[in-house]
Coordinates of C-alpha atoms and ligand atoms in Angstrom, one line a residue:
M11 CA 108.3 79.8 105.5
T12 CA 111.6 81.5 106.2
I13 CA 112.5 82.7 109.7
F14 CA 112.3 86.3 108.4
E15 CA 108.7 85.7 107.2
K16 CA 107.8 84.6 110.7
I17 CA 109.4 87.8 112.1
I18 CA 107.5 89.9 109.5
N19 CA 104.1 88.3 110.3
G20 CA 104.8 88.7 114.0
S21 CA 104.8 85.0 114.9
I22 CA 108.3 85.3 116.4
P23 CA 109.8 88.3 118.1
S24 CA 112.6 90.5 116.9
F25 CA 114.4 93.8 117.8
K26 CA 112.8 95.9 115.1
V27 CA 114.8 98.9 114.0
Y28 CA 112.6 100.0 111.0
E29 CA 109.5 99.0 109.2
D30 CA 107.4 100.2 106.2
E31 CA 105.0 98.5 103.8
K32 CA 107.9 96.9 101.8
F33 CA 110.8 96.4 104.2
I34 CA 111.8 95.6 107.7
A35 CA 115.1 96.1 109.5
I36 CA 116.0 94.1 112.6
L37 CA 119.0 93.5 114.8
D38 CA 120.8 90.3 114.1
I39 CA 120.2 87.8 116.8
N40 CA 123.9 86.9 116.8
P41 CA 125.7 90.2 116.2
T42 CA 129.2 90.4 114.8
R43 CA 129.5 93.9 116.1
T44 CA 127.3 96.2 118.2
G45 CA 124.3 97.4 116.0
H46 CA 124.6 94.6 113.4
T47 CA 121.4 95.1 111.5
L48 CA 119.6 93.1 108.7
V49 CA 117.6 95.0 106.1
I50 CA 114.9 92.7 104.6
P51 CA 112.3 93.0 101.8
K52 CA 109.0 91.7 103.0
K53 CA 108.2 89.9 99.8
V54 CA 110.3 86.8 99.7
K55 CA 113.0 86.3 97.0
E56 CA 115.8 83.9 97.7
N57 CA 118.6 86.4 97.4
V58 CA 119.5 89.9 96.2
L59 CA 120.1 88.7 92.6
Q60 CA 116.5 87.6 92.4
E61 CA 115.1 91.0 93.3
D62 CA 113.6 93.3 90.6
S63 CA 115.7 96.4 90.0
I64 CA 113.3 98.8 91.7
T65 CA 113.2 96.7 95.0
R66 CA 117.0 96.3 94.8
S67 CA 117.5 100.0 94.5
E68 CA 115.0 100.8 97.3
L69 CA 116.8 98.2 99.4
F70 CA 120.1 100.1 98.8
E71 CA 118.6 103.5 99.5
L72 CA 117.0 102.2 102.8
S73 CA 120.3 100.5 103.8
T74 CA 122.0 103.9 103.3
R75 CA 119.5 105.7 105.6
I76 CA 119.8 103.0 108.3
S77 CA 123.6 103.0 108.0
N78 CA 123.8 106.7 108.5
N79 CA 121.6 106.4 111.6
L80 CA 123.8 103.6 112.9
M81 CA 127.0 105.5 112.4
D82 CA 125.5 108.6 114.0
K83 CA 123.8 107.1 117.0
L84 CA 126.4 104.5 117.8
N85 CA 129.4 106.7 117.0
A86 CA 130.7 104.0 114.7
H87 CA 133.8 104.7 112.6
G88 CA 133.0 102.5 109.7
I89 CA 130.4 100.1 108.4
K90 CA 130.4 96.9 106.3
W91 CA 127.6 95.8 104.0
I92 CA 127.4 92.1 103.2
T93 CA 124.8 90.1 101.2
N94 CA 125.4 86.4 100.8
V95 CA 124.1 84.6 97.8
N96 CA 123.8 80.8 98.2
S97 CA 125.2 78.5 100.9
V98 CA 128.6 78.3 99.4
A99 CA 129.0 82.0 100.0
G100 CA 127.7 81.7 103.6
Q101 CA 123.9 82.3 103.1
E102 CA 121.9 80.5 105.8
V103 CA 118.5 82.2 105.4
F104 CA 117.2 82.1 101.9
H105 CA 115.2 85.3 102.0
T106 CA 117.1 88.4 100.7
H107 CA 118.8 90.5 103.4
I108 CA 121.7 92.9 103.7
H109 CA 123.9 92.8 106.8
L110 CA 124.9 96.3 108.0
I111 CA 127.8 95.8 110.4
P112 CA 129.1 98.9 112.2
Y113 CA 132.8 99.0 113.0
Y114 CA 134.6 100.8 115.9
E115 CA 138.2 101.9 116.2
V116 CA 138.3 100.2 119.6
S117 CA 137.2 96.6 119.4
I118 CA 134.6 95.7 122.1
E119 CA 132.2 92.8 122.6
P120 CA 128.8 93.4 121.0
E121 CA 126.4 95.1 123.4
A122 CA 123.0 93.6 124.3
N123 CA 120.4 94.1 121.5
Q124 CA 117.8 95.7 123.7
K125 CA 120.1 98.5 124.9
I126 CA 121.2 99.2 121.3
L127 CA 117.7 99.2 120.0
N128 CA 116.8 102.0 122.3
L129 CA 119.5 104.1 120.7
I130 CA 118.8 103.4 117.0
K131 CA 115.1 102.6 116.6
M132 CA 113.6 104.4 113.6
V133 CA 110.0 103.3 114.1
Ligands
AMP213 P1 123.1 84.7 106.2 O1 124.2 83.8 106.6 O2 123.6 85.9 105.3 O3 121.9 84.0 105.6 O4 122.6 85.5 107.5 C1 121.5 85.1 108.3 C2 121.6 85.9 109.5 O5 120.3 85.8 110.2 C3 122.6 85.4 110.5 O6 123.5 86.5 110.8 C4 121.8 85.1 111.8 O7 122.4 85.4 113.0 C5 120.5 85.9 111.5 N1 119.3 85.4 112.2 C6 118.8 84.1 112.2 N2 117.7 84.0 112.9 C7 117.4 85.3 113.4 C8 116.4 85.9 114.2 N3 115.4 85.1 114.6 N4 116.5 87.2 114.4 C9 117.5 87.9 114.0 N5 118.5 87.4 113.2 C10 118.5 86.1 112.9

């Protein structure tokens, strides 16, 4: 079972930004920047290339909604989307996810996830 399945089934805690019947979005436990969020389909596929086209397009639509919310609530100036495929490209968790990483004109240390969650929670 992947770490994200354990988060989805509630056996380990997370900072949950969004959830519906097909997807969950959580704050990354080790954020690169304040508000670093992972958008994850609940049904396990190893990476984004393994997803069916409907799920992949829903994943992109949801990532757009969440990105707009992050930019708005955190006053970010930019955002980077990353999805790693296979360990050679840096993938560590073999369960599809997109990293949404907000960027700020002034570089600051990432803020504590609990404080950020209160600003951006969509559920
Ligand atoms: P990747 O290298 O693309 O597979 O990214 C996996 C990401 O999952 C990393 O950025 C980790 O910090 C993150 N991660 C691992 N365990 C957890 C967890 N329990 N809660 C939130 N994020 C996690």
